[in-house]
Short mmCIF file of C-alpha atoms in Angstrom, two decimals:
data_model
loop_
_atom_site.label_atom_id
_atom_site.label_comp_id
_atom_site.label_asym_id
_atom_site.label_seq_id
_atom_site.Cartn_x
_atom_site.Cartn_y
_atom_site.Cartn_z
CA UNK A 1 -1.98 23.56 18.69
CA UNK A 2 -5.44 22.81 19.58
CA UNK A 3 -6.58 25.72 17.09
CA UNK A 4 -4.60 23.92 14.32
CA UNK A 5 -5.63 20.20 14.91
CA UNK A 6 -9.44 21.45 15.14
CA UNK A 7 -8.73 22.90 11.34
CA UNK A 8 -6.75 19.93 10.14
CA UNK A 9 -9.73 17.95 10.76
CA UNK A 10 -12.64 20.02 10.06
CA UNK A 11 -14.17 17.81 7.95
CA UNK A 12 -14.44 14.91 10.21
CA UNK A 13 -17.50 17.17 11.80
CA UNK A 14 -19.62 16.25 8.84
CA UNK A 15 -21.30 12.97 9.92
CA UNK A 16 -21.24 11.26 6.80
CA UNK A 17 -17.66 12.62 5.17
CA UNK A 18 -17.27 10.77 8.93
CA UNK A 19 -18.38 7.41 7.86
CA UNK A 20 -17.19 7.77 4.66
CA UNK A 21 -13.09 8.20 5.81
CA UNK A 22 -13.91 5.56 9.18
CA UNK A 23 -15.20 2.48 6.31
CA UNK A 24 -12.07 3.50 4.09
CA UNK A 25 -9.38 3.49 6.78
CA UNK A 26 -10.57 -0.11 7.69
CA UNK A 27 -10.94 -1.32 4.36
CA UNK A 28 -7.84 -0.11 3.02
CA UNK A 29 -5.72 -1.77 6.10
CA UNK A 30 -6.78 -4.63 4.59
CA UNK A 31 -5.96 -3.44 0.84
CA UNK A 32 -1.97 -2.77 1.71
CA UNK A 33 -2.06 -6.04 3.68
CA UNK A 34 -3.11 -7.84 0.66
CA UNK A 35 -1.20 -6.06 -1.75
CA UNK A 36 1.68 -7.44 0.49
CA UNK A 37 0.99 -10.50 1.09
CA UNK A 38 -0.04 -11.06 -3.16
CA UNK A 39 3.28 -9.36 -4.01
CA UNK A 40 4.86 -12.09 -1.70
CA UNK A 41 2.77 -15.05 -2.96
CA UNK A 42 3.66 -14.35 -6.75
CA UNK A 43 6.85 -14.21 -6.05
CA UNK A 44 6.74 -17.53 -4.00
CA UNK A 45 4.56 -19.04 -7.20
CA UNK A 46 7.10 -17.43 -9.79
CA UNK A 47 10.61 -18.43 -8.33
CA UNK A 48 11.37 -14.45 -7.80
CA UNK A 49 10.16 -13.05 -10.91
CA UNK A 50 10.05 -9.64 -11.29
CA UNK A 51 8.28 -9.62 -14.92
CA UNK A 52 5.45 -11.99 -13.26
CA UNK A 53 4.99 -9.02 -10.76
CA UNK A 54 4.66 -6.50 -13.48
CA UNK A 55 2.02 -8.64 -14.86
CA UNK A 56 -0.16 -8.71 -11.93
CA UNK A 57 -0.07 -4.98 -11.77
CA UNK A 58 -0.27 -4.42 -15.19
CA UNK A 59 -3.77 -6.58 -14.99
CA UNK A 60 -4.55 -4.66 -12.04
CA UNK A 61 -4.37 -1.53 -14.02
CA UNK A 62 -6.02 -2.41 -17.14
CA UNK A 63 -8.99 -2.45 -16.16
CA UNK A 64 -8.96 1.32 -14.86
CA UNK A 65 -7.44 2.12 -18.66
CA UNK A 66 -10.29 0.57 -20.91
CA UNK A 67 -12.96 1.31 -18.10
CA UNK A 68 -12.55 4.64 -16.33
CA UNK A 69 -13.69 6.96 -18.81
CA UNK A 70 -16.85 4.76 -18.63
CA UNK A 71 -17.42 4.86 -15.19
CA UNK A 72 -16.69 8.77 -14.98
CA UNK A 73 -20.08 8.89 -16.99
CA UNK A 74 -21.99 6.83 -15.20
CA UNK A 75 -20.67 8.57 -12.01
CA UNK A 76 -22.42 12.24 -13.40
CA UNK A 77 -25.55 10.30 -14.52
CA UNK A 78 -26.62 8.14 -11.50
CA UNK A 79 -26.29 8.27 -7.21
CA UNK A 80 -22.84 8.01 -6.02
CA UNK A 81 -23.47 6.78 -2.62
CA UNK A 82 -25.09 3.76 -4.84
CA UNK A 83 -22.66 2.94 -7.08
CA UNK A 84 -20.12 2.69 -4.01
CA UNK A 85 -22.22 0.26 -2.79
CA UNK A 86 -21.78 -1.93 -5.67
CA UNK A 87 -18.12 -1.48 -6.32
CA UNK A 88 -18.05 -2.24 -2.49
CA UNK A 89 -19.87 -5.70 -2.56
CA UNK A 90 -18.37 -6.90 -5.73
CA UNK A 91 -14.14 -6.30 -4.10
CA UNK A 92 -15.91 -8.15 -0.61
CA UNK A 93 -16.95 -11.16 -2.86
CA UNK A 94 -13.59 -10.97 -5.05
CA UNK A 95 -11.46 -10.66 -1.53
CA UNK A 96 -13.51 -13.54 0.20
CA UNK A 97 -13.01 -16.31 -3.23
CA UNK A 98 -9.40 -15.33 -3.42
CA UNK A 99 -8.95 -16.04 0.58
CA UNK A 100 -10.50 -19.49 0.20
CA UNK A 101 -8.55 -20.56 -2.10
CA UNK A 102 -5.02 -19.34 -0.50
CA UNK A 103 -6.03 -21.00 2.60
CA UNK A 104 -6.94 -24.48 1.09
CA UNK A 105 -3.81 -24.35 -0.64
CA UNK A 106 -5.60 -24.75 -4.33
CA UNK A 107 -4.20 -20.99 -5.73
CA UNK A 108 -2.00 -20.84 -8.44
CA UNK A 109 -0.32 -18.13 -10.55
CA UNK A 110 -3.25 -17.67 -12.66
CA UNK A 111 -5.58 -17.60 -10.05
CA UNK A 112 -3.59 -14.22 -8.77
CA UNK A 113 -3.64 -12.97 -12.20
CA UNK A 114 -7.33 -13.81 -12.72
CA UNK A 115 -8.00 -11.72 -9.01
CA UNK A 116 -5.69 -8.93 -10.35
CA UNK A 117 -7.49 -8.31 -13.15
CA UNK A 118 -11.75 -8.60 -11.21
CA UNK A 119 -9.97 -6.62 -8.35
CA UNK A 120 -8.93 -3.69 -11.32
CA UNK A 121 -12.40 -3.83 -12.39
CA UNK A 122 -13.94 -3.24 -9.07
CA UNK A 123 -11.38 -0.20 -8.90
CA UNK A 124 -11.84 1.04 -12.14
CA UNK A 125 -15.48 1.86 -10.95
CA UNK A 126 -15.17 2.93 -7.33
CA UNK A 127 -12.69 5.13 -7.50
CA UNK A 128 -13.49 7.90 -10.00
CA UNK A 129 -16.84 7.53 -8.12
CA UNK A 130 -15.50 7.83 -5.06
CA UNK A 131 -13.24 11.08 -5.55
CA UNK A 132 -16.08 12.76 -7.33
CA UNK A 133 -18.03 11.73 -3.89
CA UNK A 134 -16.50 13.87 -1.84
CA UNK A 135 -17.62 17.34 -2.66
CA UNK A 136 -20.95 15.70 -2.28
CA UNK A 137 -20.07 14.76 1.01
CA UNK A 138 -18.82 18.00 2.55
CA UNK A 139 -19.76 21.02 0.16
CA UNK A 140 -16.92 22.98 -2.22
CA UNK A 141 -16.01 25.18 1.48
CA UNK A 142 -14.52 21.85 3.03
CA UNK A 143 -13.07 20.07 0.37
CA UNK A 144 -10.02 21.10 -0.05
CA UNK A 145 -9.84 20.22 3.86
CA UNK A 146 -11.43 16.58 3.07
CA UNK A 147 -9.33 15.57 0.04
CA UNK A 148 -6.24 16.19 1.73
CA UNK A 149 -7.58 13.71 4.86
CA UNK A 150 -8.74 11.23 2.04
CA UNK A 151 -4.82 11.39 1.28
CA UNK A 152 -3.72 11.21 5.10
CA UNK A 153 -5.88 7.72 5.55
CA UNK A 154 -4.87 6.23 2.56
CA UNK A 155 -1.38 6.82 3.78
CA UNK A 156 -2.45 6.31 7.29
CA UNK A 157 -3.36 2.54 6.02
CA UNK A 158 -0.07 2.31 3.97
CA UNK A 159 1.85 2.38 7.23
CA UNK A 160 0.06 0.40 9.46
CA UNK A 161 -1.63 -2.00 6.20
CA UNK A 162 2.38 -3.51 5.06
CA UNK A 163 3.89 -3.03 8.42
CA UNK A 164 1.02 -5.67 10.07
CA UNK A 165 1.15 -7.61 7.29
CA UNK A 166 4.98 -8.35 7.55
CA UNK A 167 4.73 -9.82 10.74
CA UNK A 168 1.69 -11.75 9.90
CA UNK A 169 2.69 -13.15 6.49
CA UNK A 170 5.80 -14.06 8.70
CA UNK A 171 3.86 -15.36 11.37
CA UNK A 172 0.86 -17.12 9.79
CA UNK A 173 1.85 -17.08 6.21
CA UNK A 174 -0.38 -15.23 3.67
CA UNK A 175 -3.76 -17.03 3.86
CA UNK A 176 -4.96 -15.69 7.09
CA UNK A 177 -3.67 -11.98 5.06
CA UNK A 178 -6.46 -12.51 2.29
CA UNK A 179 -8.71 -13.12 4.67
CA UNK A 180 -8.42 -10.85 6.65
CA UNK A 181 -8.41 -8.19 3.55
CA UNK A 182 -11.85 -9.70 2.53
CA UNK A 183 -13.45 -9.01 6.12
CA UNK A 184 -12.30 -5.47 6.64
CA UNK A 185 -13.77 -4.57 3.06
CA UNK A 186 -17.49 -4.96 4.94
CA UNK A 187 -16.78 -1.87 6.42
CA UNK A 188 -17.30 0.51 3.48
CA UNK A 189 -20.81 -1.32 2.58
CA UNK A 190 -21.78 -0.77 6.12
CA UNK A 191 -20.67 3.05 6.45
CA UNK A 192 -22.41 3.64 3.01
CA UNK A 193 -26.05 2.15 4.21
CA UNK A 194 -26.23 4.30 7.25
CA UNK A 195 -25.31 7.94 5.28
CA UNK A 196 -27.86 10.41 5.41
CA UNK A 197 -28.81 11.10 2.20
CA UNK A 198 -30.39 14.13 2.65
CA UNK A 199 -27.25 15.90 3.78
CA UNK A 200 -25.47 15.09 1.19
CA UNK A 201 -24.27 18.55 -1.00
CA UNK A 202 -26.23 18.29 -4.14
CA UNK A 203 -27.93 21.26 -5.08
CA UNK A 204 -24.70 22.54 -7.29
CA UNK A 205 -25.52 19.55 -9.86
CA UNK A 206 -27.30 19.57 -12.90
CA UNK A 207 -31.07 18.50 -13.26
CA UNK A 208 -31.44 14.73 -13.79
CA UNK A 209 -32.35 15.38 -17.42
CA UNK A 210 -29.48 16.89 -18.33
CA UNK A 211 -26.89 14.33 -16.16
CA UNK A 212 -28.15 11.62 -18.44
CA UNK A 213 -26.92 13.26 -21.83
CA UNK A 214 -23.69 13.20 -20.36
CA UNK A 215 -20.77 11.93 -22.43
CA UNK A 216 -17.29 10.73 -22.41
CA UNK A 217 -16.26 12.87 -24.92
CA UNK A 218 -17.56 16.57 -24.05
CA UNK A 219 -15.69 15.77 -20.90
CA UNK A 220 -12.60 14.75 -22.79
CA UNK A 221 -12.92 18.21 -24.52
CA UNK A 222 -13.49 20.41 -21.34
CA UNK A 223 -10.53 19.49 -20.00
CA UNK A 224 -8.44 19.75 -23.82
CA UNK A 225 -10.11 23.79 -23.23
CA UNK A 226 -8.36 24.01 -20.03
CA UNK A 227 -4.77 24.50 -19.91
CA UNK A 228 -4.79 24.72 -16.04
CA UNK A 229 -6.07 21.31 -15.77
CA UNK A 230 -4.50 19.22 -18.57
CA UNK A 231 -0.84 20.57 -17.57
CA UNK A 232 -0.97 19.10 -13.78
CA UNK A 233 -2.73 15.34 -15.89
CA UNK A 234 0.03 15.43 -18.48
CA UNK A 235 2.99 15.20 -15.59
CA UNK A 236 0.81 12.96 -13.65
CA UNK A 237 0.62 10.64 -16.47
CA UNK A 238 4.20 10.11 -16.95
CA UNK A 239 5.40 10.22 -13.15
CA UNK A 240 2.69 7.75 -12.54
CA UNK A 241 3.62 5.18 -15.13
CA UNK A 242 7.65 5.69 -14.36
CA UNK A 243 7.91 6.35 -10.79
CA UNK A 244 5.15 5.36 -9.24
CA UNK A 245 5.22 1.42 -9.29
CA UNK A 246 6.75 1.50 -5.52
CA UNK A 247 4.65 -1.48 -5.07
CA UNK A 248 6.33 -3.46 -7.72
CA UNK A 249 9.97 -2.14 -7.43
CA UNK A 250 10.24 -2.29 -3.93
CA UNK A 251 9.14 -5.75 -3.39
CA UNK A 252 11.95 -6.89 -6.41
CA UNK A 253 14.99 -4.54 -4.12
CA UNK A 254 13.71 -5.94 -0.95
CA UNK A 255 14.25 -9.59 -2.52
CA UNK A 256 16.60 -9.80 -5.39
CA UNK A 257 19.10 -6.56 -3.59
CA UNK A 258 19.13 -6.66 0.13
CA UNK A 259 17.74 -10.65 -0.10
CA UNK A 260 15.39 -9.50 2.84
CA UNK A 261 12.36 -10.85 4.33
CA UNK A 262 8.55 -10.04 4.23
CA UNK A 263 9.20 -7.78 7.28
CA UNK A 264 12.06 -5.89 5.56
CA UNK A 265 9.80 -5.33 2.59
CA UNK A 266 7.00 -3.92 4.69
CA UNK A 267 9.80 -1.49 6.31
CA UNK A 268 10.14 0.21 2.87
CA UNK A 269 6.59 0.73 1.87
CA UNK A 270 6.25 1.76 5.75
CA UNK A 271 8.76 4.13 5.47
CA UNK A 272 7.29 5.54 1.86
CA UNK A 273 4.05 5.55 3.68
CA UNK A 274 5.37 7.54 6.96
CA UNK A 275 6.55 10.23 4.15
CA UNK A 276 3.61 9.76 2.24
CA UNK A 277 1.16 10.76 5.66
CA UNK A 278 3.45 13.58 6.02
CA UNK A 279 2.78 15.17 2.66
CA UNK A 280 -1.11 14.33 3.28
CA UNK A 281 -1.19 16.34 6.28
CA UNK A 282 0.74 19.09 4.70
CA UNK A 283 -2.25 19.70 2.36
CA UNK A 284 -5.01 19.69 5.58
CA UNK A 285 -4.51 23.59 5.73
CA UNK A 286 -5.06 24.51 2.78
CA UNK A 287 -8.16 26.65 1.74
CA UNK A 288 -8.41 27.60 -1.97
CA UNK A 289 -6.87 25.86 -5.36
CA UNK A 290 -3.16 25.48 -5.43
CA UNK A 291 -1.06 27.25 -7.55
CA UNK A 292 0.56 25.46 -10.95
CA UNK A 293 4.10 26.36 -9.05
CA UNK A 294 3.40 24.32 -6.27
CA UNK A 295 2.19 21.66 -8.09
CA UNK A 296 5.73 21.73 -10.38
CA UNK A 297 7.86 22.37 -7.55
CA UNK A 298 6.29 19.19 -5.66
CA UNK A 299 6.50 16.98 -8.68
CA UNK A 300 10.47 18.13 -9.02
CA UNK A 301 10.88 17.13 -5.44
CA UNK A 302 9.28 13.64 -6.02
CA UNK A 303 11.17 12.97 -9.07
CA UNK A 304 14.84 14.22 -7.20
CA UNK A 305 14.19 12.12 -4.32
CA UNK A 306 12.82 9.00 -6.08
CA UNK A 307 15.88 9.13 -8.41
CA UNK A 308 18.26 8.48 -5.44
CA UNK A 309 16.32 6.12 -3.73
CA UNK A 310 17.60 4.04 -7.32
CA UNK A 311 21.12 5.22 -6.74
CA UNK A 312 21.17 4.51 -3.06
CA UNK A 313 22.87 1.19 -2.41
CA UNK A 314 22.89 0.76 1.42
CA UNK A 315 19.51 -0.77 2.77
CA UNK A 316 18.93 2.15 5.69
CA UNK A 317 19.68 5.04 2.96
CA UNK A 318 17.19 4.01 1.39
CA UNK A 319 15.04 3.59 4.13
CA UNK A 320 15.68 6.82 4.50
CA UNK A 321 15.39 8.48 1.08
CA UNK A 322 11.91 6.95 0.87
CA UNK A 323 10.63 9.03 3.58
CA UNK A 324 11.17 12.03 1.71
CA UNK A 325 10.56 10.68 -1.51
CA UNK A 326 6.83 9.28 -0.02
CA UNK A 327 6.02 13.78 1.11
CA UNK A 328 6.58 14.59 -2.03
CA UNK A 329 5.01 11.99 -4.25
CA UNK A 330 1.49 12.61 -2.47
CA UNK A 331 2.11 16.30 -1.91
CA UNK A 332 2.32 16.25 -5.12
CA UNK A 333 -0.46 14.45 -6.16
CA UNK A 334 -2.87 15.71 -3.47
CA UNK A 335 -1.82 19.49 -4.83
CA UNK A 336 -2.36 18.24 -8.41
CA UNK A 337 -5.86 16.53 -7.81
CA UNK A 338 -6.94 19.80 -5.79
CA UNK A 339 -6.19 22.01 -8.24
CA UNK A 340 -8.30 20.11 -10.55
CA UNK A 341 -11.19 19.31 -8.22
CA UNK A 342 -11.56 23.21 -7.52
CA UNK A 343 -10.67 24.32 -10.97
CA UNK A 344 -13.97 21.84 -12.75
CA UNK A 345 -17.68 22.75 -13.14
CA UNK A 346 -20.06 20.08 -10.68
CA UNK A 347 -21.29 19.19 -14.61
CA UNK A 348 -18.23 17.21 -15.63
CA UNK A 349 -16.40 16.41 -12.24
CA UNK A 350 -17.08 12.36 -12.72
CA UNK A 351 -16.15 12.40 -16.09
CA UNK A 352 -12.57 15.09 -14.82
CA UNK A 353 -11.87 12.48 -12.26
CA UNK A 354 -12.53 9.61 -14.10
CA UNK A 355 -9.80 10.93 -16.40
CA UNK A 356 -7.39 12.04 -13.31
CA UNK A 357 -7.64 8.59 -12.17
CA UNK A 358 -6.71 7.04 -15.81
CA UNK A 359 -3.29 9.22 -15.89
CA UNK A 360 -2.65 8.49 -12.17
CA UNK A 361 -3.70 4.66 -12.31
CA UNK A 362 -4.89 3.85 -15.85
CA UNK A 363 -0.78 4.48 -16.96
CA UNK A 364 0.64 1.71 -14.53
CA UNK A 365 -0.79 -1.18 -17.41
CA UNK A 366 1.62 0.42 -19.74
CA UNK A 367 4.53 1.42 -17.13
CA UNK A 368 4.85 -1.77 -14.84
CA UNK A 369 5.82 -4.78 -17.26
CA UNK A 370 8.74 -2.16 -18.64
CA UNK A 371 9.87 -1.50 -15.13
CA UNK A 372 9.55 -5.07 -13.87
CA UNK A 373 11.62 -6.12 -17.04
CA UNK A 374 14.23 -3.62 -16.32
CA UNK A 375 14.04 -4.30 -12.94
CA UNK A 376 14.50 -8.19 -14.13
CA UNK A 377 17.07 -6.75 -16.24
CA UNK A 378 19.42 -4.40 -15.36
CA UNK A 379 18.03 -4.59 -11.18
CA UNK A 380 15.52 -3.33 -9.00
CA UNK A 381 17.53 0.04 -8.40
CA UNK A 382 17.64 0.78 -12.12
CA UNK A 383 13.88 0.57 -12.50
CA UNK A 384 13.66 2.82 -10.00
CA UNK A 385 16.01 5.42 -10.86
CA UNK A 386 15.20 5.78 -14.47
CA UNK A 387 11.65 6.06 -13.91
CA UNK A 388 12.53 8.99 -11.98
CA UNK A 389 14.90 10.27 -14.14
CA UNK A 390 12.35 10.75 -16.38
CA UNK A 391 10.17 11.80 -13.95
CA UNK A 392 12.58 14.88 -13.57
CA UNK A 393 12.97 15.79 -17.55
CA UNK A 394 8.51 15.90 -17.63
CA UNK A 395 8.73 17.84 -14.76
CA UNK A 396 11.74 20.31 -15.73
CA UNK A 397 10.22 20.33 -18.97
CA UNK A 398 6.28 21.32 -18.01
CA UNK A 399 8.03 24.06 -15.74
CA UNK A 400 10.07 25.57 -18.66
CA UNK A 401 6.69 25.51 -20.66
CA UNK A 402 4.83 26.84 -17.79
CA UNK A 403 7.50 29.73 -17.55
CA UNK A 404 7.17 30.81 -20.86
CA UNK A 405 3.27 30.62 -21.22
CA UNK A 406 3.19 32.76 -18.68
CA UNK A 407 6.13 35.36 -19.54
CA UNK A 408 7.25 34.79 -15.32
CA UNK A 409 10.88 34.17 -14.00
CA UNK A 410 11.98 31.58 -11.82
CA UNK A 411 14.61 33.16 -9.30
CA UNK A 412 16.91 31.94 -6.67
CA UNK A 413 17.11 33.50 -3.24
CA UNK A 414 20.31 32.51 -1.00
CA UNK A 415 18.79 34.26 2.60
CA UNK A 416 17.43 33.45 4.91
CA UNK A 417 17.55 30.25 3.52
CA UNK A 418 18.35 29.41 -0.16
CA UNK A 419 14.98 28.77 -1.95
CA UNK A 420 13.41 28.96 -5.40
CA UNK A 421 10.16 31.40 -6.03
CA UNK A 422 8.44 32.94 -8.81
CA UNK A 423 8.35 36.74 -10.09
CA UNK A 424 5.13 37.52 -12.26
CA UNK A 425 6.01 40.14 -15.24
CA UNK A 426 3.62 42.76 -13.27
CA UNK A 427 5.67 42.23 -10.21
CA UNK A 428 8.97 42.91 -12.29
#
């Protein structure tokens, strides 16, 4: 046990990949409590609308659509660890406005929007920078390792983040929430000052001269080359813009369903979450790039279990269902961004992730005002399970294509246990 928890958490030996996760798991407390407590105030400001929600995160999104690609570039031309620091400060100054004016009582629906829409800015920069960050950080050896604990805090924060905020929001209302958010966001900026720069893992980049002709589009056309890598964005892109808007949909069943509280609501994205940490940690042992199989078989799982999380009608089934619905939605996205992290040249990795995070986030601006009118619609539970119906069909479909690209069989084996695998045509 020992021998497996040391290798689970390798990376946290690396002083700065160290800093790095300990300013993120503070900051991002603070993110899920917010995103809780501003899903609650919209709905408080919007009499219970479900197509107001979808607007927020539709503005939250849009920013990461029109700007990623953009900040991909400038994350191969310029220093990371500086950039950070700029995305950093402008979400503390965002976060610290939007808690004044919740506490003096002055917001108003717009005011959320307006936020939304800064906050998606701040996001659209940090976080391509951020992922491409990492291998800087700890060195291709570890990062398989370190992007698979980048997944367990960010799910680590998604339980504890909506579960504190729950109680708080019921206790204190949401000012105090927003505040709260804005002072845990210092962390990062701190973390990011005291890194040593000179152990960071550079040496695999290009010279300077050549990092400033980079462009958007030779990066768009590296990854059109590479089959292995636009196959795992392609299903990405559609299970992220019609089953992954959890923090939409599950707000609207919480409140318009089960007619629960704030603390209710935090159970379910605490229960996604628990799932969610699960699948992280899943990913901690693994050493080289996953295979496209694993990555298909994950995203069939998350589609399956997120449809009957829509069908379920009884609050504590779906309670349940979401725990295994939250393993395989990041299993499936950790195995998906590995295999393109360890499949790209150090030459075009901003510009790669910059486009991983436009098909994982960039989609929602498209996908969330169609769920929240369905969910408006035809109720919260349809939303959710036809987003993951068709979640299924792009996954069923990208295996059937997979299959016959590469001439293997898919077979079914009843013992020891009944399970799927894959026979190569040399094997047969």
């Amino acid at each position: 046990m020992q021998a497996k928890l040391s290798t689970m958490f390798q990376s946290l030996r690396v002083r700065n990949y160290r800093l790095f996760a300990t300013g993120q798991l503070i900051k991002l407390i603070g993110v899920w409590m917010m995103f809780i407590a501003q899903d609650w105030l919209v709905l408080e400001l919007s009499h219970n609308s479900a197509t107001a929600l979808g607007v927020v995160t539709a503005l939250q999104f849009t920013p990461v659509l029109l700007l990623t690609l953009l900040s991909g570039r400038l994350a191969d031309r310029y220093d990371k660890r500086l950039l950070l620091f700029i995305a950093n400060a402008f979400w503390t100054v965002l976060a610290l406005v939007m808690s004044l004016l919740v506490l003096t009582g002055l917001v108003q629906l717009w005011h959320v929007f307006a936020f939304a829409a800064l906050l998606g800015v701040a996001n659209a920069v940090e976080t391509p920078v951020r992922q491409a960050f990492v291998s800087e950080l700890v060195g291709m050896p570890l990062l398989p390792n370190a992007l698979s604990l980048n997944a367990a805090t960010f799910n680590s924060a998604r339980i504890i983040g909506p579960a504190v905020a729950g109680l708080a929001i019921a206790a204190f209302d949401v000012g105090p929430v927003f505040l709260f958010t804005a002072l845990s966001s210092i962390a990062p900026l701190v973390n990011v000052v005291r890194m040593r720069t000179a152990e960071l893992h550079r040496k695999d980049l290009p010279p300077a001269g050549e990092r400033n002709q980079a462009k958007v589009v030779d990066g768009l056309r590296y990854v059109w080359r590479r089959p292995d890598l636009l196959l795992p964005m392609a299903v990405m892109s559609v299970i992220g813009m019609s089953l992954f808007n959890f923090q939409l949909t599950l707000a609207a069943l919480a409140k318009t369903v089960f007619h629960t509280g704030a603390a209710s609501f935090g159970l379910f994205s605490t229960a996604l979450a628990v799932g969610a940490l699960a699948g992280a940690l899943a990913g901690t042992g693994r050493r080289s790039r996953p295979s496209v199989w694993l990555v298909l078989g994950a995203a069939v799982g998350c589609a399956t279990f997120g449809t009957l999380v829509g069908l379920a009608g009884v609050y504590w089934l779906v309670a349940a269902l979401l725990l295994p619905t939250g393993f395989f939605m990041v299993f499936f996205a950790q195995a998906a961004n590995q295999r393109v992290q360890l499949g790209v040249d150090a030459a075009f990795r901003g510009r790669v992730m910059a486009l991983w995070v436009l098909v994982f986030l960039g989609t929602n601006p498209v996908g969330a005002p169609i769920i929240g009118w369905v969910a408006e619609t035809f109720g919260a539970g349809a939303s959710i399970w036809i987003g993951g119906l068709i979640s299924l069909a792009t996954a069923l479909l990208a295996l059937t294509w997979q299959l016959r690209r590469s001439g293997a069989r898919l077979r079914l084996r009843m013992l020891p246990m009944p399970r799927f695998y894959v026979v190569s045509p040399t094997a047969e």
